Amino acid sequence: MNIVEIPSYFWGLATLGLCLLVFPQLDPANRLHRLIVSGAAIGSILIYMIWRLLATLDLDRPVSALLSAGFFMLEVCSTLGGVLVLVVLTRRRDRLKDVSSNIRWLHANRPSAAIFICTYNEDIGILDRTITGALNQNYPAKVYLLDDGRRPEVEALCRRRQVEWLTRPDNVHAKAGNMNAGMTTLATRGEMPDFVAILDADFVALPNFMSHCLALFQDPAVGVVQTPQHFFNPDPLQHRIKGHLDLPDEQRFFFDTLLPAKDGWGTAFSCGTSSVVRTGALARIGGFPTDSITEDMLLSIRMKEHGFVTAYLNEKLSLGLAPEGIGEYCTQRIRWCIGAMQIMRSADGLFSRKGLNWIDRMSLMETLLYWMGSFPFRLACLLVPILYWLTGLTVMDAPIGELATFLLPRILVEAFAISWYSNGRILPLLTDTSQLLVAPEIVAASCHTLLFPGERPFKVTNKGGDRSRTVIHWKLLSRFAVVLLLTAGGMLFSYGSPLAPTFFSEQKDVVAFWSIYNVLVCIIAIIVCIEKPRRAEERAPISGTALFNAGDSATPVRLLDISSSGVAFANEGGWRIGDRGTISIRELGEVPAIIARITDRVVGAKILLSPQQQVALTHFQFAGDRMRTPDVSTLGSVLALIRGLALN
């Protein structure tokens, strides 16, 4: 049978059926199954790209030819990055068994260890919580707080908590310089440990953090152990869509899926916080690198050049704060982009002559294509339909039947493959939205840094602060509002008026589907640009009964959740705003409380903790891993997204 005699939608339906039938039967832990999944996805991509090259470029007019070829080149770069990711995902290494088998070595050798907590301007409450986690390790480690803010109140906190407060006279080389200054101080004092852990000011280490990381250093080739970054507060997208417990945070695919796969190839790299470094290896490479504002990634590259690898331990051993506002989110991503581009232009970059093998260079190429390919292509995908509606110019000359034959199978197989690898932790609509929120700045920063790779200022991602007001990011919002109006307006004009340049175009229905997707992305982005108030502190669930003591009466209450400033319990009647007393909680003792909020089901009380009770609460929240982190599925994420959009 000739292929043209088969209905165009057949290939899409056949692909969907195969994905639904075959993928659930495959095991991500099976290497052969991973090869099959990546092979299927890469095969569908290659078929699509060959068709794109041979049959879809509009070369009839000079302007269309330029646009069509330019868009195709962006698609090639983005697609090549995606193919490299699929190749990387064919392997995976799980080091949890290594931890179990190496613990005996750790306790027999008892290497010395220290913890560096790096801070610049974070709130005292955030630092106090991080110090508590560092002091609560089940393996002995001396704690040093490296304060680049040189604040007297931080010195007082360190004195009270009995940890070392280290400062320096300047802030040269930002975080890397701060850590190098700390290492110099330890060397001068004769206190240099065998290993040093790195924690950002907002990351609380769980009790097993040091012991589990140190166990992997039985292998003398391991220079760095990196653990995943988990977050106990919702990121900007999760917060606005009201889906913290059902939607994955934006970094879950990277830490839960991609880094274990990179570790399988020997190309995992340090991500800064929640890592441990072998100080002997660090001395061999000359300390923490200062050539890039992402010194963590460059640290692993330098280690690799000197024969040391970065081991990735995919175990939740710390919890931190995700960027709380869209401004902080953008600042963080731009910093990562600039740092990666600085590395590419450095003597340790993709085309360096140092001791990197082809696998290391493939990993660097994947990173380069992520920043230089993915973001420009996403931006082009947002703007191309507008160009079509307003001018009639196309970048892809293909009837809808051929798109259903070639494009639809590629989209389905690739989406199912990534979902299968990530256990449902990827929702393409949210991934595209998160990238487009910062895409223009990423494109500008990556190009500028590659062309002018001089030193760039280090911008700290602000954590904490006042989140009690609604904040509208007008500049960012207006960007998406204009795209939304032009896309929707152009589409309506095209279908409603014979005067529209695309009224009689055969491409109209194809671009309409494309435009509807873009409209959804713009709506989500606009919602995210309107930051609603959020709690000053995240609450931890707590169960059991407490006693609310007011005068001579003691009322049993059923506890629901708790933070350092408030507690919630079930409303069983009889409460009034302003009622004062104390509440006796088993984990904390007796705490002063005042009723501040009453709903049909919940009573909220403000509480005032002593310093000792604050420490006890941090132990309760983090040592028992009670801070909420989402356990997601694809269906749950989709339902959460629909619910969140409806509520907005």
XYZ file of C-alpha atoms in Angstrom:
648
model
C 0.000 0.000 0.000
C 1.277 3.451 -0.875
C 1.879 5.659 2.148
C -0.311 8.444 0.711
C -3.308 6.105 0.704
C -3.170 5.744 4.473
C -5.164 8.422 6.345
C -2.770 11.013 7.745
C -4.092 10.663 11.255
C -3.314 6.919 11.246
C 0.353 7.430 12.127
C -0.445 9.649 15.078
C -3.056 7.224 16.406
C -0.748 4.256 15.847
C 2.062 6.014 17.694
C -0.232 6.943 20.567
C -1.453 3.357 20.825
C 2.067 1.951 20.832
C 3.160 4.416 23.513
C 0.180 3.577 25.713
C 0.648 -0.167 25.259
C 4.432 -0.534 25.291
C 5.901 2.164 27.535
C 4.090 1.085 30.751
C 5.525 -2.427 30.303
C 9.119 -1.179 30.290
C 11.312 -0.793 33.371
C 13.459 2.365 33.702
C 15.976 0.352 35.747
C 16.579 -1.952 32.756
C 19.411 -0.690 30.522
C 18.000 -2.397 27.416
C 14.599 -0.807 27.983
C 16.232 2.610 28.288
C 17.997 2.027 24.974
C 14.700 1.033 23.356
C 12.890 4.138 24.611
C 15.648 6.557 23.617
C 16.097 4.769 20.298
C 12.401 5.091 19.491
C 12.390 8.773 20.387
C 15.578 9.546 18.448
C 14.280 7.568 15.450
C 11.049 9.571 15.340
C 13.057 12.795 15.643
C 15.382 11.848 12.770
C 12.476 10.934 10.480
C 10.806 14.245 11.291
C 13.970 16.321 10.779
C 14.736 14.676 7.421
C 11.179 15.473 6.308
C 11.574 19.035 7.599
C 14.737 19.525 5.588
C 13.544 17.941 2.352
C 9.872 18.896 2.203
C 8.932 21.884 4.370
C 11.322 24.790 3.782
C 9.581 27.693 2.034
C 12.267 28.851 -0.397
C 10.076 30.488 -3.054
C 10.530 34.084 -1.846
C 13.694 35.631 -0.388
C 12.024 36.799 2.826
C 10.256 33.469 3.377
C 13.459 31.592 2.577
C 15.407 33.600 5.145
C 12.756 33.106 7.828
C 12.261 29.432 7.015
C 15.985 28.638 7.023
C 16.587 30.658 10.198
C 13.775 28.931 12.070
C 14.982 25.536 10.849
C 18.506 26.228 12.141
C 17.124 27.153 15.572
C 15.080 23.949 15.522
C 18.174 21.921 14.601
C 20.126 23.340 17.552
C 17.275 22.736 19.988
C 16.630 19.248 18.599
C 20.307 18.291 18.763
C 20.307 19.268 22.431
C 17.236 17.087 22.968
C 18.867 14.143 21.185
C 21.958 14.445 23.385
C 19.710 14.371 26.462
C 18.040 11.197 25.166
C 21.472 9.624 24.641
C 22.540 10.593 28.171
C 19.345 9.086 29.594
C 20.226 5.619 28.298
C 22.400 5.176 31.395
C 21.722 5.717 35.070
C 23.735 5.168 38.239
C 22.241 4.650 41.684
C 24.800 5.050 44.478
C 22.497 4.278 47.415
C 23.847 0.716 47.569
C 27.391 2.099 47.649
C 26.479 4.152 50.718
C 25.211 1.075 52.542
C 28.303 -0.971 51.720
C 30.758 1.847 52.571
C 29.376 2.932 55.951
C 31.616 0.408 57.738
C 34.683 1.996 56.072
C 33.545 5.439 57.209
C 33.182 4.460 60.856
C 36.480 2.575 60.818
C 38.486 5.488 59.360
C 36.608 8.481 60.856
C 37.889 11.159 58.421
C 37.613 14.728 59.692
C 34.882 16.932 58.250
C 33.648 20.511 58.314
C 30.551 22.310 57.067
C 30.708 25.695 55.345
C 27.497 27.740 55.450
C 27.865 30.568 52.926
C 25.874 33.749 53.526
C 25.691 37.314 52.297
C 22.406 38.997 53.247
C 19.991 36.256 54.328
C 17.623 36.728 57.269
C 18.781 35.646 60.719
C 15.867 33.223 60.988
C 16.948 31.464 57.800
C 20.543 31.192 59.032
C 19.457 29.916 62.436
C 17.476 27.127 60.797
C 20.431 26.146 58.592
C 22.815 26.157 61.565
C 20.448 23.868 63.459
C 20.514 21.343 60.617
C 24.310 21.497 60.391
C 24.708 20.930 64.138
C 22.278 18.013 64.080
C 24.413 15.689 61.927
C 24.894 12.085 63.019
C 28.563 12.376 61.984
C 30.846 14.901 63.731
C 31.592 17.987 61.639
C 32.722 21.430 62.746
C 30.419 24.175 61.480
C 31.737 27.433 60.014
C 29.507 30.281 58.915
C 31.203 32.273 56.135
C 29.635 35.735 56.322
C 30.323 38.002 53.353
C 27.913 40.517 54.856
C 30.111 40.993 57.946
C 27.023 41.634 60.091
C 27.223 42.012 63.883
C 23.879 40.250 64.327
C 25.241 37.217 62.469
C 28.308 37.218 64.713
C 25.989 37.270 67.728
C 23.982 34.366 66.289
C 27.151 32.327 65.768
C 28.286 33.048 69.302
C 24.923 31.951 70.685
C 24.829 28.769 68.570
C 28.551 28.060 69.189
C 29.636 27.905 65.552
C 32.655 29.633 63.983
C 31.995 33.020 62.343
C 34.436 33.711 59.501
C 34.652 36.935 57.503
C 37.060 38.611 55.095
C 37.809 42.257 54.326
C 36.253 42.243 50.827
C 33.871 40.275 48.603
C 36.258 39.519 45.751
C 35.098 36.578 43.564
C 31.784 36.361 45.455
C 30.901 32.902 46.807
C 34.007 31.173 45.424
C 36.206 33.831 47.007
C 34.333 33.472 50.283
C 34.935 29.715 50.363
C 38.590 30.100 49.370
C 39.053 32.608 52.185
C 37.493 30.104 54.575
C 39.852 27.358 53.387
C 42.836 29.686 53.828
C 41.754 30.460 57.394
C 41.457 26.763 58.228
C 44.867 26.042 56.706
C 46.451 28.893 58.681
C 44.947 27.590 61.925
C 45.971 24.014 61.201
C 42.293 22.967 61.166
C 42.077 21.708 57.585
C 39.622 18.766 57.496
C 39.696 15.854 55.090
C 36.334 16.881 53.671
C 34.242 20.040 53.646
C 30.514 20.280 52.969
C 29.002 23.296 51.221
C 25.582 24.620 52.212
C 23.843 27.734 50.983
C 22.376 29.867 53.747
C 18.827 28.593 53.161
C 19.550 24.843 52.916
C 18.908 22.665 55.946
C 20.925 19.449 55.981
C 19.066 16.368 57.200
C 20.834 14.284 59.900
C 22.247 11.672 57.469
C 23.696 14.242 55.064
C 27.346 14.083 56.150
C 27.579 10.355 56.842
C 25.922 9.277 53.587
C 28.008 11.673 51.477
C 31.282 10.774 53.198
C 30.666 7.062 52.646
C 31.138 7.538 48.900
C 34.661 8.887 49.420
C 35.928 5.366 50.074
C 36.717 5.514 46.362
C 39.879 7.686 46.195
C 38.887 8.892 42.712
C 35.816 10.709 44.066
C 36.577 14.408 44.476
C 33.037 15.733 44.976
C 29.771 14.197 46.141
C 26.684 16.110 45.027
C 23.177 15.514 46.383
C 19.866 16.770 44.958
C 18.322 20.068 45.908
C 14.798 19.686 47.255
C 12.596 22.587 48.282
C 10.039 22.929 51.048
C 8.344 26.023 49.617
C 6.552 26.368 46.276
C 8.385 28.040 43.406
C 6.614 30.920 41.575
C 4.722 28.619 39.190
C 3.643 26.183 41.898
C 2.529 29.024 44.158
C 0.394 30.824 41.589
C -1.172 27.662 40.205
C -1.842 26.510 43.767
C -0.324 23.116 43.051
C 2.636 22.767 45.410
C 1.742 19.217 46.426
C 0.749 18.014 42.943
C 3.091 19.820 40.555
C 6.828 19.072 40.407
C 9.145 21.972 41.042
C 11.022 23.196 37.997
C 14.293 21.436 38.918
C 13.005 17.947 39.574
C 13.817 16.591 36.113
C 17.383 17.864 36.380
C 18.100 16.475 39.848
C 15.982 13.305 39.809
C 16.466 12.180 36.209
C 19.247 13.964 34.321
C 22.029 14.056 36.947
C 21.727 10.314 37.799
C 21.981 9.669 34.056
C 25.026 11.926 33.728
C 26.564 10.058 36.660
C 26.121 6.870 34.657
C 28.412 8.405 32.027
C 30.826 9.873 34.590
C 29.822 13.466 33.772
C 27.828 14.496 36.853
C 28.860 17.889 38.189
C 28.675 19.904 41.371
C 25.725 22.235 41.838
C 27.169 24.107 44.808
C 24.995 23.672 47.840
C 24.349 20.248 49.372
C 27.712 18.899 48.231
C 30.875 17.625 49.928
C 34.412 18.196 48.582
C 37.641 16.283 49.199
C 40.021 19.000 50.429
C 43.113 17.227 49.099
C 41.645 17.211 45.597
C 40.568 20.824 46.038
C 44.149 21.791 46.856
C 45.354 19.962 43.729
C 43.231 22.188 41.482
C 44.129 25.414 43.298
C 40.957 25.918 45.328
C 37.425 26.797 44.278
C 37.525 28.216 40.724
C 36.941 31.955 40.346
C 36.823 32.050 36.516
C 33.037 31.641 36.434
C 30.143 32.806 38.591
C 28.992 29.173 38.546
C 32.115 27.943 40.291
C 30.396 24.663 41.172
C 30.213 23.307 37.624
C 33.749 24.498 36.877
C 34.929 22.785 40.076
C 33.845 19.407 38.692
C 35.494 20.095 35.331
C 38.792 21.017 36.998
C 38.528 17.934 39.214
C 37.996 15.770 36.126
C 41.079 17.256 34.480
C 43.095 16.156 37.534
C 41.657 12.637 37.676
C 38.835 13.142 40.193
C 35.156 12.478 39.473
C 31.941 13.927 40.842
C 29.657 11.285 42.349
C 25.934 11.995 42.439
C 24.000 10.603 45.400
C 20.312 10.771 44.483
C 18.938 10.851 48.021
C 16.981 13.652 49.678
C 19.502 14.837 52.281
C 18.761 18.564 52.426
C 15.864 20.955 51.968
C 16.067 24.573 50.906
C 14.127 27.574 49.708
C 13.159 27.824 46.046
C 13.105 31.348 44.570
C 9.916 32.858 45.959
C 9.322 35.553 43.356
C 9.574 35.692 39.596
C 12.291 38.345 39.851
C 14.468 36.072 41.978
C 13.723 33.163 39.638
C 14.911 35.158 36.613
C 18.028 36.407 38.432
C 19.020 32.851 39.332
C 18.541 31.469 35.806
C 20.434 34.349 34.191
C 23.326 33.790 36.613
C 23.428 30.098 35.703
C 23.423 30.950 32.008
C 26.231 33.498 32.332
C 28.304 31.064 34.377
C 27.876 28.280 31.825
C 28.857 30.597 28.972
C 31.917 31.787 30.914
C 32.986 28.159 31.237
C 32.494 27.586 27.498
C 34.829 30.506 26.742
C 37.382 29.499 29.383
C 40.478 27.325 29.100
C 38.369 24.475 30.518
C 35.558 24.798 27.975
C 34.171 22.633 25.224
C 37.138 23.056 22.884
C 39.916 23.092 25.483
C 42.993 20.915 25.097
C 42.921 19.759 28.692
C 42.158 16.280 29.987
C 38.522 15.976 28.933
C 37.392 12.945 26.947
C 34.718 12.917 24.252
C 31.996 12.032 26.764
C 32.872 15.079 28.872
C 32.730 17.244 25.759
C 29.389 15.742 24.763
C 28.062 16.719 28.182
C 29.380 20.266 27.756
C 27.816 20.423 24.285
C 24.451 19.423 25.771
C 24.771 22.257 28.293
C 25.713 24.747 25.567
C 22.783 23.714 23.378
C 20.395 23.993 26.315
C 21.222 27.667 26.791
C 21.993 28.605 23.172
C 19.454 26.393 21.404
C 16.459 25.705 23.599
C 15.688 29.256 24.721
C 15.987 30.982 21.300
C 13.852 28.248 19.738
C 11.143 28.600 22.412
C 11.113 32.340 21.800
C 10.846 31.863 18.041
C 7.970 29.408 18.511
C 6.110 32.105 20.417
C 6.624 34.799 17.774
C 6.373 32.908 14.469
C 2.552 32.469 14.516
C 2.137 36.227 15.021
C 4.295 36.843 11.961
C 2.102 34.469 9.991
C -1.204 36.034 11.064
C -0.005 39.568 10.344
C 1.905 39.019 7.092
C 1.104 35.570 5.727
C 4.792 34.609 5.800
C 5.455 30.989 6.786
C 8.456 29.143 8.178
C 7.106 25.668 7.403
C 5.395 24.808 4.124
C 3.493 21.629 4.947
C -0.143 20.513 4.753
C -1.840 19.338 7.916
C -1.854 15.733 6.688
C 1.932 15.575 6.478
C 2.262 17.219 9.882
C 0.048 14.499 11.330
C 2.258 11.911 9.650
C 5.662 13.259 10.694
C 5.338 15.845 13.471
C 2.659 14.207 15.618
C 4.511 10.880 16.098
C 7.688 12.787 16.979
C 5.874 14.864 19.627
C 4.091 11.848 21.116
C 7.108 9.531 21.320
C 9.399 12.217 22.714
C 6.821 13.334 25.291
C 6.119 9.759 26.395
C 9.852 9.018 26.584
C 10.641 11.997 28.803
C 7.607 11.262 30.984
C 8.690 7.607 31.272
C 12.243 8.536 32.232
C 11.133 11.179 34.747
C 8.251 9.214 36.266
C 5.820 11.946 35.232
C 7.885 14.865 36.535
C 7.730 16.822 33.279
C 4.708 18.792 32.076
C 5.677 20.363 28.711
C 3.266 23.280 29.064
C 4.854 24.353 32.359
C 8.379 23.686 31.104
C 7.790 25.960 28.123
C 6.258 28.624 30.357
C 9.164 28.591 32.802
C 11.657 28.937 29.952
C 9.753 31.719 28.198
C 9.533 33.757 31.400
C 13.248 34.398 31.107
C 13.991 33.548 27.450
C 14.771 37.073 26.121
C 17.173 37.718 28.996
C 18.800 34.295 28.563
C 19.331 34.849 24.833
C 20.838 38.284 25.482
C 23.029 37.073 28.372
C 24.351 34.016 26.524
C 25.251 35.978 23.387
C 26.818 38.831 25.350
C 28.895 36.499 27.536
C 30.185 34.477 24.589
C 31.178 37.657 22.745
C 32.421 39.589 25.785
C 33.454 37.000 28.397
C 34.837 39.449 30.950
C 33.959 39.245 34.627
C 30.271 39.804 35.354
C 28.807 40.919 38.710
C 27.490 38.147 40.966
C 23.829 38.712 41.824
C 22.581 36.892 44.902
C 19.167 35.213 44.723
C 17.223 36.892 47.517
C 15.503 34.498 49.915
C 12.965 35.395 52.585
C 11.789 38.985 52.923
C 8.317 40.504 52.859
C 5.839 38.481 50.771
C 2.674 39.889 52.330
C 1.603 42.047 49.362
C 0.462 41.379 45.811
C 3.250 42.318 43.392
C 2.633 42.738 39.665
C 5.642 42.511 37.369
C 4.290 44.907 34.771
C 7.231 44.759 32.379
C 7.153 40.983 32.167
C 3.357 40.823 32.183
C 3.032 43.374 29.370
C 5.408 41.300 27.247
C 3.129 38.271 27.403
C -0.038 40.361 27.188
C 1.122 41.843 23.864
C 1.981 38.380 22.512
C -1.394 37.066 23.691
C -3.350 39.909 22.067
C -1.443 39.712 18.787
C -1.771 35.919 18.618
C -5.464 35.733 19.501
C -6.357 38.873 17.560
C -4.478 37.762 14.465
C -6.130 34.357 14.557
C -9.630 35.828 14.919
C -8.967 38.343 12.143
C -7.688 35.610 9.832
C -10.773 33.454 10.281
C -13.237 36.343 10.284
C -12.164 38.681 7.508
C -11.472 38.079 3.795
C -9.079 41.033 4.039
C -6.706 39.039 6.235
C -3.532 37.967 4.402
C -4.068 34.385 5.585
C -7.837 34.105 4.970
C -7.391 31.705 2.040
C -4.173 30.081 3.304
C -3.948 26.300 3.586
C -1.616 26.711 6.571
C -4.236 28.460 8.653
C -5.540 25.444 10.577
C -2.021 24.249 11.381
C -0.944 27.611 12.773
C -4.229 27.855 14.705
C -3.329 24.778 16.785
C 0.121 26.250 17.346
C -1.405 29.575 18.376
C -3.846 28.028 20.849
C -0.921 26.376 22.642
C 0.908 29.709 22.738
C -2.179 31.416 24.142
C -2.249 28.891 27.004
C 1.440 29.526 27.702
C 0.838 33.287 27.757
C -2.126 32.939 30.124
C -0.069 30.894 32.593
C 2.839 33.337 32.302
C 0.566 36.318 32.977
C -0.844 34.574 36.051
C 2.689 33.935 37.330
C 3.595 37.607 36.785
C 0.964 38.554 39.375
C 2.559 37.404 42.625
C 0.009 36.794 45.335
C 0.921 37.038 49.035
C 2.372 33.938 50.586
C 3.095 32.844 54.119
C 6.252 34.211 55.657
C 7.138 30.643 56.670
C 6.181 27.253 55.342
C 4.194 25.008 57.651
C 4.980 21.428 58.565
C 2.135 18.968 59.138
C 1.798 17.852 62.738
C -0.622 15.345 64.224
C -1.750 14.567 67.720
C -3.494 16.461 70.475
C -2.364 19.547 72.366
C -3.844 21.522 75.257
C -4.820 25.174 74.886
C -4.585 26.661 78.372
C -6.514 29.871 79.077
C -6.877 30.819 82.726
C -8.201 27.856 84.653
C -9.438 25.963 81.596
C -7.498 23.536 79.393
C -9.079 22.669 76.030
C -7.834 19.684 73.983
C -7.201 20.601 70.323
C -6.340 18.459 67.303
C -3.172 19.810 65.662
C -2.887 20.253 61.875
C 0.322 22.143 61.034
C 2.957 24.370 62.601
C 5.680 26.932 61.838
C 7.896 29.054 64.069
C 5.248 31.798 64.164
C 1.950 29.942 64.100
C 0.029 26.749 64.671
C -3.242 25.506 63.194
C -5.718 23.132 64.783
C -9.179 21.815 63.980
C -12.105 24.113 64.782
C -14.461 22.277 67.095
C -16.264 25.419 68.245
C -16.038 27.926 71.075
C -13.139 30.057 69.794
C -12.909 33.833 69.395
C -10.332 36.055 67.714
C -7.993 37.407 70.364
C -8.307 34.542 72.854
C -4.969 34.303 74.688
C -3.252 31.541 76.566
C -0.598 28.911 76.114
C -0.628 25.790 73.999
C 1.149 22.670 75.237
C 2.714 20.781 72.330
C 4.551 17.554 73.036
C 7.504 18.383 70.769
C 7.963 21.953 72.092
C 6.502 22.237 75.558
C 4.295 25.175 76.576
C 4.144 28.058 74.082
C 2.394 31.478 74.411
C -0.435 31.702 71.845
C -3.170 34.072 70.648
C -6.039 33.140 68.319
C -5.589 35.109 65.068
C -7.736 33.374 62.444
C -10.905 31.289 62.482
C -12.591 29.472 59.589
C -15.277 26.794 59.555
C -12.681 24.040 59.847
C -9.444 25.591 61.110
C -8.288 27.821 63.953
C -4.978 29.624 63.495
C -2.973 30.881 66.472
C 0.136 33.028 66.577
C 2.843 31.576 68.815
C 6.068 32.915 70.307
C 8.915 30.417 70.566
C 11.976 30.677 72.761
C 15.370 30.080 71.085
C 15.422 26.561 72.526
C 11.928 25.864 71.211
C 12.928 27.195 67.788
C 15.766 24.669 67.676
C 13.396 21.911 68.789
C 10.917 22.881 66.050
C 13.627 22.770 63.369
C 14.618 19.299 64.575
C 10.976 18.234 64.397
C 10.404 19.713 60.929
C 13.563 18.560 59.186
C 15.003 15.624 61.114
C 11.754 13.769 60.553
C 11.478 15.062 56.946
C 8.035 16.499 57.646
C 8.363 19.489 55.309
C 6.115 18.885 52.336
C 7.708 18.023 49.001
C 5.428 16.850 46.190
C 5.029 13.235 45.141
C 3.722 13.797 41.637
C 2.270 11.909 38.702
C 1.467 13.045 35.177
C -2.286 12.794 35.735
C -2.041 14.558 39.091
C 0.009 17.350 37.545
C -2.462 17.838 34.695
C -5.414 17.934 37.097
C -3.569 20.349 39.381
C -2.832 22.632 36.430
C -6.469 22.622 35.297
C -7.653 23.273 38.846
C -5.124 26.059 39.325
C -6.079 27.811 36.092
C -9.764 27.563 36.996
C -9.165 29.093 40.439
C -7.291 32.020 38.903
